[in-house]
Tab-separated table of C-alpha atoms and ligand atoms in Angstrom:
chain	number	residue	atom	x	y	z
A	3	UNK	CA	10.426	-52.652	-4.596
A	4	UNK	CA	9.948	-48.964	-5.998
A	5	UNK	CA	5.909	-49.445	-4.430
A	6	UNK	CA	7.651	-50.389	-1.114
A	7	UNK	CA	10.080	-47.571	-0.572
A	8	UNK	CA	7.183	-45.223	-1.326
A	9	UNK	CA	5.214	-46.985	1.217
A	10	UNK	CA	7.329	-47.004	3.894
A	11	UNK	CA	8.183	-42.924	2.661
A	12	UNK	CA	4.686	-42.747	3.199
A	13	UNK	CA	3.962	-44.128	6.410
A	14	UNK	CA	6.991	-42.014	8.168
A	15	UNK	CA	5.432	-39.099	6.152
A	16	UNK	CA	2.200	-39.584	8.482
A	17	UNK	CA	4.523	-40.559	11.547
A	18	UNK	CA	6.339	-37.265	11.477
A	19	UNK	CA	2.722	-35.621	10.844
A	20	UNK	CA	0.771	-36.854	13.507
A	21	UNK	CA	3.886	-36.606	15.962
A	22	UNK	CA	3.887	-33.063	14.972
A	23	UNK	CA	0.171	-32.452	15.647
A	24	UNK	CA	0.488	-34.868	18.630
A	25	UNK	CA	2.916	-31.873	19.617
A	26	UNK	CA	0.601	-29.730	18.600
A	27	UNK	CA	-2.224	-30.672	20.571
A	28	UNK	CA	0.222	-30.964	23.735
A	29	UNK	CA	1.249	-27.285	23.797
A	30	UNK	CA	-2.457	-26.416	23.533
A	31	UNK	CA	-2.713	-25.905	19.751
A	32	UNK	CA	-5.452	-23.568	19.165
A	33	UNK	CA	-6.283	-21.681	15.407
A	34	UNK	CA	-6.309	-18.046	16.515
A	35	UNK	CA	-8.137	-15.305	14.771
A	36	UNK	CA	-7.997	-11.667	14.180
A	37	UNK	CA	-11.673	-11.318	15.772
A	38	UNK	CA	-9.601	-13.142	19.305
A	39	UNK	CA	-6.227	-10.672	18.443
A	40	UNK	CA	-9.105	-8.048	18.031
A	41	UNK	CA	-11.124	-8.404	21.183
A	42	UNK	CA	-9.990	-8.554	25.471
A	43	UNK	CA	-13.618	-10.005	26.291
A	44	UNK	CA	-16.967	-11.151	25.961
A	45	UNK	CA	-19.412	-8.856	26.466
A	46	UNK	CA	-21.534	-6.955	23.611
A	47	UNK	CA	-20.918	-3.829	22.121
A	48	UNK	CA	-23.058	-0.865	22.887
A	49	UNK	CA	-25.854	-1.124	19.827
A	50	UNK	CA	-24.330	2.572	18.532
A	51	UNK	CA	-20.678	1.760	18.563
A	52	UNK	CA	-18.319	2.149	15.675
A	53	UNK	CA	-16.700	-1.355	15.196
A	54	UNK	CA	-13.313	-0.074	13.722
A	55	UNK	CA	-11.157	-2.913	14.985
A	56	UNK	CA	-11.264	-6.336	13.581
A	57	UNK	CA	-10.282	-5.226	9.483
A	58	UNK	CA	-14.281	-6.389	8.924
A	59	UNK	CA	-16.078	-4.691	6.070
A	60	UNK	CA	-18.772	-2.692	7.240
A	61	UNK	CA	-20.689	-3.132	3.812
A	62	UNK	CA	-21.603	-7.104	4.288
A	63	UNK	CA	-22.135	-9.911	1.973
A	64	UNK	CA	-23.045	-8.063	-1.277
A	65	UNK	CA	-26.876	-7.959	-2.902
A	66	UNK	CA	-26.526	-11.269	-4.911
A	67	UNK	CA	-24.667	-13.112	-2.426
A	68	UNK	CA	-27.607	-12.481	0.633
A	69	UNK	CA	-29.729	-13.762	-1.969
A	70	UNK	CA	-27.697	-16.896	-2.331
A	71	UNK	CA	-27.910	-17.420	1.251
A	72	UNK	CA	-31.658	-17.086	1.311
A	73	UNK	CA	-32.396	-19.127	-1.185
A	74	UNK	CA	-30.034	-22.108	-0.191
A	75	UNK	CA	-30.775	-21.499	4.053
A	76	UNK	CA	-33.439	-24.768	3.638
A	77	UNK	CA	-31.166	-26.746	2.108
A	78	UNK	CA	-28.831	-27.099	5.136
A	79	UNK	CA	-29.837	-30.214	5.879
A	80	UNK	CA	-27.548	-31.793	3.563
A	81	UNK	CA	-23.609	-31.400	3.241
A	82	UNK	CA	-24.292	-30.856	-0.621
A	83	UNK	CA	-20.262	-31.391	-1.034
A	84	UNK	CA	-20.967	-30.939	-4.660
A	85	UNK	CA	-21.351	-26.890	-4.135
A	86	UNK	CA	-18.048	-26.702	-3.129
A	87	UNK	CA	-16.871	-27.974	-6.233
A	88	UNK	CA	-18.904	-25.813	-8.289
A	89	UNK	CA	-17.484	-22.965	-6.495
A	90	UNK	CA	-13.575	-23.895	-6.872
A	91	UNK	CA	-14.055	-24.380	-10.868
A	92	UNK	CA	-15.567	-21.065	-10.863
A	93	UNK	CA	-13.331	-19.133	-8.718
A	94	UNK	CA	-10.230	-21.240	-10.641
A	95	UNK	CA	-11.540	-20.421	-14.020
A	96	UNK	CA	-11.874	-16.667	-13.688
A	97	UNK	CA	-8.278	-16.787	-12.139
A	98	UNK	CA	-7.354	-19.201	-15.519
A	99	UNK	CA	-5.939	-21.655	-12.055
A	100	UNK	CA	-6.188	-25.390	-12.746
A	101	UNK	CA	-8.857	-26.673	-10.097
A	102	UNK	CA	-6.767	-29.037	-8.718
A	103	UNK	CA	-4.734	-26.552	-7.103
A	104	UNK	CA	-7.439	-24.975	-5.001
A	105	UNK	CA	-8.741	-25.722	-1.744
A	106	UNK	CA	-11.797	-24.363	0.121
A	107	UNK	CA	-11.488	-23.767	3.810
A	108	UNK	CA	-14.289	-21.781	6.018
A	109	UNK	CA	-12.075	-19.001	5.932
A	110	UNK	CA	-8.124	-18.750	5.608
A	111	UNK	CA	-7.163	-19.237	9.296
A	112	UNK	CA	-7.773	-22.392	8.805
A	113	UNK	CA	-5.505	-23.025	6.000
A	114	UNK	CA	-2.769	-20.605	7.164
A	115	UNK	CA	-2.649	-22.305	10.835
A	116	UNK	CA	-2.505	-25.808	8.471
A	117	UNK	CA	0.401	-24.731	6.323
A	118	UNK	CA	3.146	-23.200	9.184
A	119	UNK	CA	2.143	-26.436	10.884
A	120	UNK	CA	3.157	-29.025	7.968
A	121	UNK	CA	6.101	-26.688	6.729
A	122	UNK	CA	7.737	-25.413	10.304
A	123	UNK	CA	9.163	-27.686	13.428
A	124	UNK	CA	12.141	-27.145	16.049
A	125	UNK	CA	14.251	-27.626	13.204
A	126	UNK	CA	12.828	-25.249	10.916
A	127	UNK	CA	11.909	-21.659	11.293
A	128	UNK	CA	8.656	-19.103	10.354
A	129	UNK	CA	9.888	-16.292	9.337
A	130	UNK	CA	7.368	-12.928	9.419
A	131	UNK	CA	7.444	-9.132	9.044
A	132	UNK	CA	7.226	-7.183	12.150
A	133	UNK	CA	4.626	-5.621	12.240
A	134	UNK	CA	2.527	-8.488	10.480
A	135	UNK	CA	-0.500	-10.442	11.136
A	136	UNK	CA	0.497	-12.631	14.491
A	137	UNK	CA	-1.593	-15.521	13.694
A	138	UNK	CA	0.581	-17.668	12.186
A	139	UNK	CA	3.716	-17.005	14.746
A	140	UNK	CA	1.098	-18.602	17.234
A	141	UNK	CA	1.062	-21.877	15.025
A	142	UNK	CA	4.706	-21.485	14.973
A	143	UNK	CA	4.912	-21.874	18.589
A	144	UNK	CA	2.459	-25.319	18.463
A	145	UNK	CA	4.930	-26.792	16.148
A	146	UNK	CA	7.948	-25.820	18.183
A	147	UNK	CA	9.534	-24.072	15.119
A	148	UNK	CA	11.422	-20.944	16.010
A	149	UNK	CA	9.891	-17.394	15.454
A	150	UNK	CA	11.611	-14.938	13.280
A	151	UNK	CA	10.559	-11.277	13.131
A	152	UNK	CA	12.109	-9.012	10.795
A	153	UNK	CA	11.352	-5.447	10.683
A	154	UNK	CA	9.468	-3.881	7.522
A	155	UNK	CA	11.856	-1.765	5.621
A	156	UNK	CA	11.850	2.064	5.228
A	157	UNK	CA	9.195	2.042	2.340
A	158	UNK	CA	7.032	-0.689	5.037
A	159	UNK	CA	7.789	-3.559	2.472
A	160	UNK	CA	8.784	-7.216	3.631
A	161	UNK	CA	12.559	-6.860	4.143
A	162	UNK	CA	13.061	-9.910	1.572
A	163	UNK	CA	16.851	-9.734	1.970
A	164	UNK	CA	17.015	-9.525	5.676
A	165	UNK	CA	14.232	-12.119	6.192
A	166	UNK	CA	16.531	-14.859	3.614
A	167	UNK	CA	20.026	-13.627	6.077
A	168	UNK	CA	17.982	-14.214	9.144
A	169	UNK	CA	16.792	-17.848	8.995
A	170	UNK	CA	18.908	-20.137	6.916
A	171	UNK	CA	16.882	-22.555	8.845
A	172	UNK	CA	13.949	-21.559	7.522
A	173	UNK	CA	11.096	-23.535	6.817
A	174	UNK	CA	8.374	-21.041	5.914
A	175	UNK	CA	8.255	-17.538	5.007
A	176	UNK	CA	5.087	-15.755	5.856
A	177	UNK	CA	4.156	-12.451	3.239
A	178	UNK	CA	1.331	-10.851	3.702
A	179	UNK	CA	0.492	-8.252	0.979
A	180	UNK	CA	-1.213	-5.678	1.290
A	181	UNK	CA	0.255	-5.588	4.931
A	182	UNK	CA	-2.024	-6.314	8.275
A	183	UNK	CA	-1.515	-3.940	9.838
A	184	UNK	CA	0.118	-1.330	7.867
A	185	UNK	CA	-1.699	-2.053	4.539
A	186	UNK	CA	1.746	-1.367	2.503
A	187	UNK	CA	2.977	-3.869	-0.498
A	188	UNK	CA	5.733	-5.597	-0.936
A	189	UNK	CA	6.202	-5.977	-4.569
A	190	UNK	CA	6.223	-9.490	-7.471
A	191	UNK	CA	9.954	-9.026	-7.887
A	192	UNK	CA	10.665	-9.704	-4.353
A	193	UNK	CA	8.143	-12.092	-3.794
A	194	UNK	CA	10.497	-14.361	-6.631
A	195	UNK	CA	13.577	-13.137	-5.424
A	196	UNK	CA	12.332	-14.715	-2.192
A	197	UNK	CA	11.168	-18.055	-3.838
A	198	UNK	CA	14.877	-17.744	-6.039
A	199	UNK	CA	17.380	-17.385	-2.635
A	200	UNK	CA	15.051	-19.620	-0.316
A	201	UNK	CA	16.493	-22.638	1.409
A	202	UNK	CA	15.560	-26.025	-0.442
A	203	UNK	CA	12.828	-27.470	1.177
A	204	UNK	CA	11.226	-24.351	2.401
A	205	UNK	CA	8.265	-22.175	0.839
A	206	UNK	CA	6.355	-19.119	1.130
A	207	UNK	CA	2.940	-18.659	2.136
A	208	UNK	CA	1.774	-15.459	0.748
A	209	UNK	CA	-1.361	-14.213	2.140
A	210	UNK	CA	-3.626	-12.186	0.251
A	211	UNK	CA	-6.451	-11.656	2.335
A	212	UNK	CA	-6.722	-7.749	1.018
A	213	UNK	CA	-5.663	-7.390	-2.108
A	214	UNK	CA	-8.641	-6.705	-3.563
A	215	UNK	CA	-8.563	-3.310	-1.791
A	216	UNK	CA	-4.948	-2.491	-3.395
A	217	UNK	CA	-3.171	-2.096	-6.927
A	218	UNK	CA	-0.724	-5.478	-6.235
A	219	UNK	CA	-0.116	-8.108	-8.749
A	220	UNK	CA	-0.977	-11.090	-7.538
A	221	UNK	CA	1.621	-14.225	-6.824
A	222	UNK	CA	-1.375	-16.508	-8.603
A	223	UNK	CA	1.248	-17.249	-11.390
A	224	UNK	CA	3.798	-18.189	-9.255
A	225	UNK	CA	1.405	-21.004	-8.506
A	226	UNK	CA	0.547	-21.581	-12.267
A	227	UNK	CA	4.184	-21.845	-12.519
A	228	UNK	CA	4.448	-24.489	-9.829
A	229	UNK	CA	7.223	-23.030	-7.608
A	230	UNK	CA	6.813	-23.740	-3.780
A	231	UNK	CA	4.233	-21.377	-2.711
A	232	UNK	CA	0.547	-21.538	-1.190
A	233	UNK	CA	-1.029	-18.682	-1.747
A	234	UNK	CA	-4.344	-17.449	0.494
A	235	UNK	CA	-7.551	-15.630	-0.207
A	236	UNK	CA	-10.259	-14.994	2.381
A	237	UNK	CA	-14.350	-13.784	1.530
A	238	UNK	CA	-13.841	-12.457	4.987
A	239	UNK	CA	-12.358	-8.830	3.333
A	240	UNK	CA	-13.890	-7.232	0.120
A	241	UNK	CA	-16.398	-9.878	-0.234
A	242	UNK	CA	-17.858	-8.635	3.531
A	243	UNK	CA	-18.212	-12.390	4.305
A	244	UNK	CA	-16.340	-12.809	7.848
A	245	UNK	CA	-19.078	-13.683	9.381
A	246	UNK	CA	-20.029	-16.375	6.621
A	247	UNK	CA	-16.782	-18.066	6.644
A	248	UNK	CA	-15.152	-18.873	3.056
A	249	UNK	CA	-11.356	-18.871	1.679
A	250	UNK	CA	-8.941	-20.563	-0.606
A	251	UNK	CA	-5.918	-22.559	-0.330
A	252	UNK	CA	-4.184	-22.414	-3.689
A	253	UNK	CA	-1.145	-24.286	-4.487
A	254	UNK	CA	0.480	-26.858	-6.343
A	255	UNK	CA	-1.238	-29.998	-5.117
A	256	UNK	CA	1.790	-31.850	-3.320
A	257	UNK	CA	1.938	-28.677	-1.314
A	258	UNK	CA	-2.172	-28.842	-0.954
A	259	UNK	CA	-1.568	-32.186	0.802
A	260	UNK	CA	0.991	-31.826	3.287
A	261	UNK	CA	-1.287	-28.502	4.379
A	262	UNK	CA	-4.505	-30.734	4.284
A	263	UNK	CA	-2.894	-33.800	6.210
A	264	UNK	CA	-3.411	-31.078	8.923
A	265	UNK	CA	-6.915	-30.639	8.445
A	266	UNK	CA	-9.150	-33.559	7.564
A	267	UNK	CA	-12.149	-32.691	5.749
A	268	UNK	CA	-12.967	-28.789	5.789
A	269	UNK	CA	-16.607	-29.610	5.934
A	270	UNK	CA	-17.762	-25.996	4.390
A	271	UNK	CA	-21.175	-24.133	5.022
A	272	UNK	CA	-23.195	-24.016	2.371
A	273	UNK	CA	-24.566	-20.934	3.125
A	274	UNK	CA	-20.891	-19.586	2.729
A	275	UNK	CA	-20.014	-21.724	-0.642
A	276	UNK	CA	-23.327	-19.975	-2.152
A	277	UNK	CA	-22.432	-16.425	-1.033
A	278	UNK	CA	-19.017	-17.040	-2.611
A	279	UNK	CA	-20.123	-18.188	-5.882
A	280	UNK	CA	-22.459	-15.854	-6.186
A	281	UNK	CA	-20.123	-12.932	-5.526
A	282	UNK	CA	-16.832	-14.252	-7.708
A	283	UNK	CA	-19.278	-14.585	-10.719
A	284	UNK	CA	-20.844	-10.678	-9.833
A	285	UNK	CA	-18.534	-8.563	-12.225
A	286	UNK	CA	-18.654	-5.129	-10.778
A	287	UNK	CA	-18.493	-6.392	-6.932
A	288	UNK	CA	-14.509	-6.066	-5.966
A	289	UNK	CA	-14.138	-2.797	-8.678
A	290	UNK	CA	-16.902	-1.206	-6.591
A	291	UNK	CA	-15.786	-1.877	-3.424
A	292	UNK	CA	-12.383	-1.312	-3.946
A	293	UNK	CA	-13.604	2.341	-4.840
A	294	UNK	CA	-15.818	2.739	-2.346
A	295	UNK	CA	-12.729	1.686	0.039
A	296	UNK	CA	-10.322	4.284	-1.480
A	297	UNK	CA	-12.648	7.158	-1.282
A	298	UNK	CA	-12.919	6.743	2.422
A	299	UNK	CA	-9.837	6.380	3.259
A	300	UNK	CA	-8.301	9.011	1.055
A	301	UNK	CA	-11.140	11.288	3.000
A	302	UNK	CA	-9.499	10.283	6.033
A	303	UNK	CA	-5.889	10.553	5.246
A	304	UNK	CA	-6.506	13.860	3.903
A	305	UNK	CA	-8.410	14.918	7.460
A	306	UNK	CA	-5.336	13.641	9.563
A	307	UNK	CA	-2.588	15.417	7.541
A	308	UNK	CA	-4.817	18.232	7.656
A	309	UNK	CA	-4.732	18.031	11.496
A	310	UNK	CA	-1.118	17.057	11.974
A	311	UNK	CA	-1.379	13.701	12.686
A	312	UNK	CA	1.055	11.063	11.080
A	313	UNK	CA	-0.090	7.795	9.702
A	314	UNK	CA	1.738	5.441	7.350
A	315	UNK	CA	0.081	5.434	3.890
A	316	UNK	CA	-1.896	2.086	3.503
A	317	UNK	CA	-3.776	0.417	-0.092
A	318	UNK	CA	-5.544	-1.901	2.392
A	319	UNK	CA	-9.262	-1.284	4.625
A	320	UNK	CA	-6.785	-0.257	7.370
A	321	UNK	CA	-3.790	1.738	8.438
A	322	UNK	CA	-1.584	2.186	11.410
A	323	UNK	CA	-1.779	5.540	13.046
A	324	UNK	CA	0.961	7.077	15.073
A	325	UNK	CA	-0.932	8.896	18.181
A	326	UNK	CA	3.190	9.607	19.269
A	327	UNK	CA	1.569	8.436	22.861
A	328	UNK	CA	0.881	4.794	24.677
A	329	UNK	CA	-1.573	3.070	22.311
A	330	UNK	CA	-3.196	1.552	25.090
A	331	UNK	CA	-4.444	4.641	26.449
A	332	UNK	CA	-5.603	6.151	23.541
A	333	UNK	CA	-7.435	2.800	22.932
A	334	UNK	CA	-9.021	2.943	25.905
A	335	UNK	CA	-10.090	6.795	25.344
A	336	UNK	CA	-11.555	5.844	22.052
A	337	UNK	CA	-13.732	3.251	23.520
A	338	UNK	CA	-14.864	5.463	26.039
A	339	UNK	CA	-16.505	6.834	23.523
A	340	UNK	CA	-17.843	4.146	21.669
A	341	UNK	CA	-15.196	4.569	19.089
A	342	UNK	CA	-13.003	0.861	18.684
A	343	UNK	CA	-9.719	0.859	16.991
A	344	UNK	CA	-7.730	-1.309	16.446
A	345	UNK	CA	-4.885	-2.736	18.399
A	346	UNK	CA	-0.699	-1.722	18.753
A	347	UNK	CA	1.686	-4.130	18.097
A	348	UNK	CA	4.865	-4.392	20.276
A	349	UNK	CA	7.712	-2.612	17.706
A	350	UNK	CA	5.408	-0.146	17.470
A	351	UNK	CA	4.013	1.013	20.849
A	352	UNK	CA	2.618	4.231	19.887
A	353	UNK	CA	1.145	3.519	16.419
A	354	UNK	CA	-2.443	1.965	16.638
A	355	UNK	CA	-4.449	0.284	14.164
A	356	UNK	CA	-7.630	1.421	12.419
A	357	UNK	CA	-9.489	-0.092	9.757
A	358	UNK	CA	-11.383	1.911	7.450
A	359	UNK	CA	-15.468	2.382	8.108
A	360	UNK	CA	-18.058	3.697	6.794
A	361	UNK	CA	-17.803	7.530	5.968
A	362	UNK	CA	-19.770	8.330	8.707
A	363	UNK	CA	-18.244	5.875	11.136
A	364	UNK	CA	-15.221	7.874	10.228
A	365	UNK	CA	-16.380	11.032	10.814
A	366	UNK	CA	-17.176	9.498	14.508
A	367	UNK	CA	-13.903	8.322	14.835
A	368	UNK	CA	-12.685	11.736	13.920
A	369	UNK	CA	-14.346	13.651	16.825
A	370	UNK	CA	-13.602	10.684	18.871
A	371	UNK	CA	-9.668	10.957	18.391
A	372	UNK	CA	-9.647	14.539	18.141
A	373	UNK	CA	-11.159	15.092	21.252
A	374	UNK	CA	-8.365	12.441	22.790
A	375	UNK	CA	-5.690	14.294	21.274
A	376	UNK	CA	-6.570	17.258	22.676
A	377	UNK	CA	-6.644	16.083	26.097
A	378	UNK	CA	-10.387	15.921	26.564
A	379	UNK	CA	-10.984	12.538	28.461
A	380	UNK	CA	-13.616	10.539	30.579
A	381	UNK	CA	-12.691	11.471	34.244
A	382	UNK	CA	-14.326	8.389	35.239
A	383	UNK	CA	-12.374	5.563	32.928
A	384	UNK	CA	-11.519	2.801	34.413
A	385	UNK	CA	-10.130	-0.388	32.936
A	386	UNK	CA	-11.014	-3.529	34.986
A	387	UNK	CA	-7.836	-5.060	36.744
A	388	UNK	CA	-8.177	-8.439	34.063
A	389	UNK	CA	-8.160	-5.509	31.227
A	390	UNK	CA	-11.008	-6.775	29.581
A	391	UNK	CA	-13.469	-4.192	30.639
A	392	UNK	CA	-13.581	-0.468	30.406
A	393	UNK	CA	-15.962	1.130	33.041
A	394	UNK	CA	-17.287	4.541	32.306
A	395	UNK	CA	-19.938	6.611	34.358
A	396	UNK	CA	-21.879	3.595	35.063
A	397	UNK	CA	-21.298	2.082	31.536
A	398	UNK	CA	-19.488	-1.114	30.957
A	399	UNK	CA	-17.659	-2.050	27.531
A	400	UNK	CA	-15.747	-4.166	26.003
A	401	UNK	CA	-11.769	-3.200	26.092
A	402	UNK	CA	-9.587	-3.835	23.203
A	403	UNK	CA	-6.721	-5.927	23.433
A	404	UNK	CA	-3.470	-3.516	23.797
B	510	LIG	N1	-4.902	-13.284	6.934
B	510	LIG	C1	-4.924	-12.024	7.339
B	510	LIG	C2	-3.767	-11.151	7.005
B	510	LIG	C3	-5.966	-11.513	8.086
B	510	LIG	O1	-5.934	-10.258	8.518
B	510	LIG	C4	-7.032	-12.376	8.400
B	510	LIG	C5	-8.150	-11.883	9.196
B	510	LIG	O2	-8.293	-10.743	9.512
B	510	LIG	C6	-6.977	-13.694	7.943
B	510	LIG	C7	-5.899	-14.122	7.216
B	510	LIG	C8	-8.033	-14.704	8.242
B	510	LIG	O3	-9.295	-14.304	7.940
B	510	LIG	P1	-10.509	-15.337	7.839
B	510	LIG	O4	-10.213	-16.536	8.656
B	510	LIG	O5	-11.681	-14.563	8.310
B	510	LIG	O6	-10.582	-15.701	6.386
């Protein structure tokens, strides 16, 4: 009797999931990425631009991990599941994380697109920070669940309190800490007030795709602790993997499987799984880079208050800059120059994002935006009428979405 009822629970469990990516699939359901939020078109870059725009780490896949890749390339023939394995019990043991509750993806779009799909519909609401990363509002939209954007507060946290009076309907609540774009926390004690006032039935999904680059605790033992959370991590940030394509879902595993029932098998490149082992088990990797990070940006920071400029203080590998003009232009001047930043959001039309670079690809981006400010511009800019294109003196480049 008891084996029946969970049957039948089980069989309008996968109903009401494949109607909901049946749904999915009919509104044109489609996992989108900072690189196409980052990027209006095709075409190349110019070979001595400064690529400022997509959050990437200019560094790479560290020493040990290009090894890795080198040394597995000629075993590619094979799916060599097995490596994936070997990489979750060593990513969950230096976290102290059961393996059971981790999940590797080829990066965490995938598993962030998965999760607002399983935990949001018409009747139940994502709820995100404004600015935040957009990706997820778009899976929002497949599912037919209503988007709710609540402004950061004064200090650019997540406005826990305002998000919880703003959706009793909610389904999912989106953190992402550090911030994309502003970089800013929002802090453990809100994170569980969240998780304490949340409707039943609904959970978080905090996203920590940068915190390697800040001083935040980690919501990790929230996990340990079983409440209703999925947490994400990406190789795509510190790690300088983007290009490689790793992350983690980690969560309690009845949360794991509603996210995976959307999906299937993550098939993962090997090439990936051995960069990632390689650089969780390298002790002086995310220390390092984290430094290296700071530096830079603190260089930077220091140069725009220096000049007058405002910015909003960031822990991340990118901060939101307030040109107090349309971002799009400035954009647009910046690229004329071979300089690309980052794009505005809507809230914020004159603020535009940048993500940290090399020293010397700041230094270019200095000149660059100096010589906007100050009014010195290509006479012959022209942005193609499809806005994907920027046509300069003969030279034709890539425009950034604005
Ligand atoms: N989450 C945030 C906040 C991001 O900014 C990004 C990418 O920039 C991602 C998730 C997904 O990154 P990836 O799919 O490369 O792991």
């Amino acid at each position: 009797m008891a084996l029946e009822k969970n049957r039948s629970c089980r069989s309008r469990r996968s109903f009401l999931q494949v109607s909901a990516a049946a749904a999915a699939v009919a509104v044109g359901y489609r996992i989108v990425t900072e690189p196409m939020l980052a990027h209006a078109g095709s075409i190349p870059y110019p070979k001595d631009a400064v690529l400022i725009n997509a959050n990437e780490n200019p560094l790479g896949p560290c020493g040990v991990a290009c090894d890795a890749v080198n040394s597995v390339a000629s075993q590619g023939g094979r799916y060599s599941d097995w490596m994936t394995g070997d990489l979750i019990k060593t990513f969950a043991a230096a976290e102290g994380l059961n393996p059971e509750y981790v999940r590797a993806f080829p990066g965490s779009s995938g598993p962030l697109h998965y999760s607002v799909l399983a935990f949001t519909s018409p009747a139940k609401s994502y709820v995100t920070a404004d600015p935040g990363y957009e990706a997820g509002a778009h899976a929002a939209k497949a599912s037919g669940a209503r988007v709710v954007n609540v402004p950061l507060t004064k200090t650019y946290a997540h406005d826990v309190k305002a998000m919880l009076a703003a959706a009793p309907d909610a389904g999912m609540f989106y953190i992402c800490t550090p911030n994309n774009p502003t970089g800013t926390l929002t802090s453990h004690a809100d994170i569980e007030f969240l998780l304490a006032n949340k409707p039943k039935d609904s959970i978080l999904l905090v996203d920590e795709a940068y915190i390697h680059f800040s001083d935040a605790s980690t919501a990790l033992d929230l996990v340990k602790a079983d409440k209703d959370l999925i947490v994400l991590r990406t190789f795509s940030k510190i790690y300088g993997m983007a290009g490689l394509r790793c992350g983690f879902g980690i969560a309690r595993p009845d949360l794991l499987e509603k996210m995976t029932a959307f999906s299937g098998w993550s098939a993962m490149p090997i090439t990936a799984v051995a960069a990632a082992t390689a650089s969780v088990k390298d002790p002086r990797l995310v220390p390092e880079r984290k430094q290296i990070n700071a530096t830079i940006r603190e260089t930077t920071f220091q140069w725009l208050s220096k000049n007058g400029y405002s910015f909003v203080p960031s822990q991340s590998n990118c901060f939101m800059l307030d040109a107090k003009r349309p971002a799009k232009d400035v954009i647009a001047l910046m690229a004329a120059q071979k300089v690309f930043i980052g794009r505005p959001w809507p809230v914020w039309p004159t603020h535009v994002r940048v993500t940290v670079g090399t020293q010397s690809e700041m230094e270019r981006f200095q000149e660059a935006f100096q010589h906007v400010m100050s009014g010195g511009a290509a006479s012959t800019l022209r942005l193609a009428p499809d806005s994907s294109t920027i046509h300069l003196d003969g030279l034709v480049l890539p425009a950034i979405r604005g």
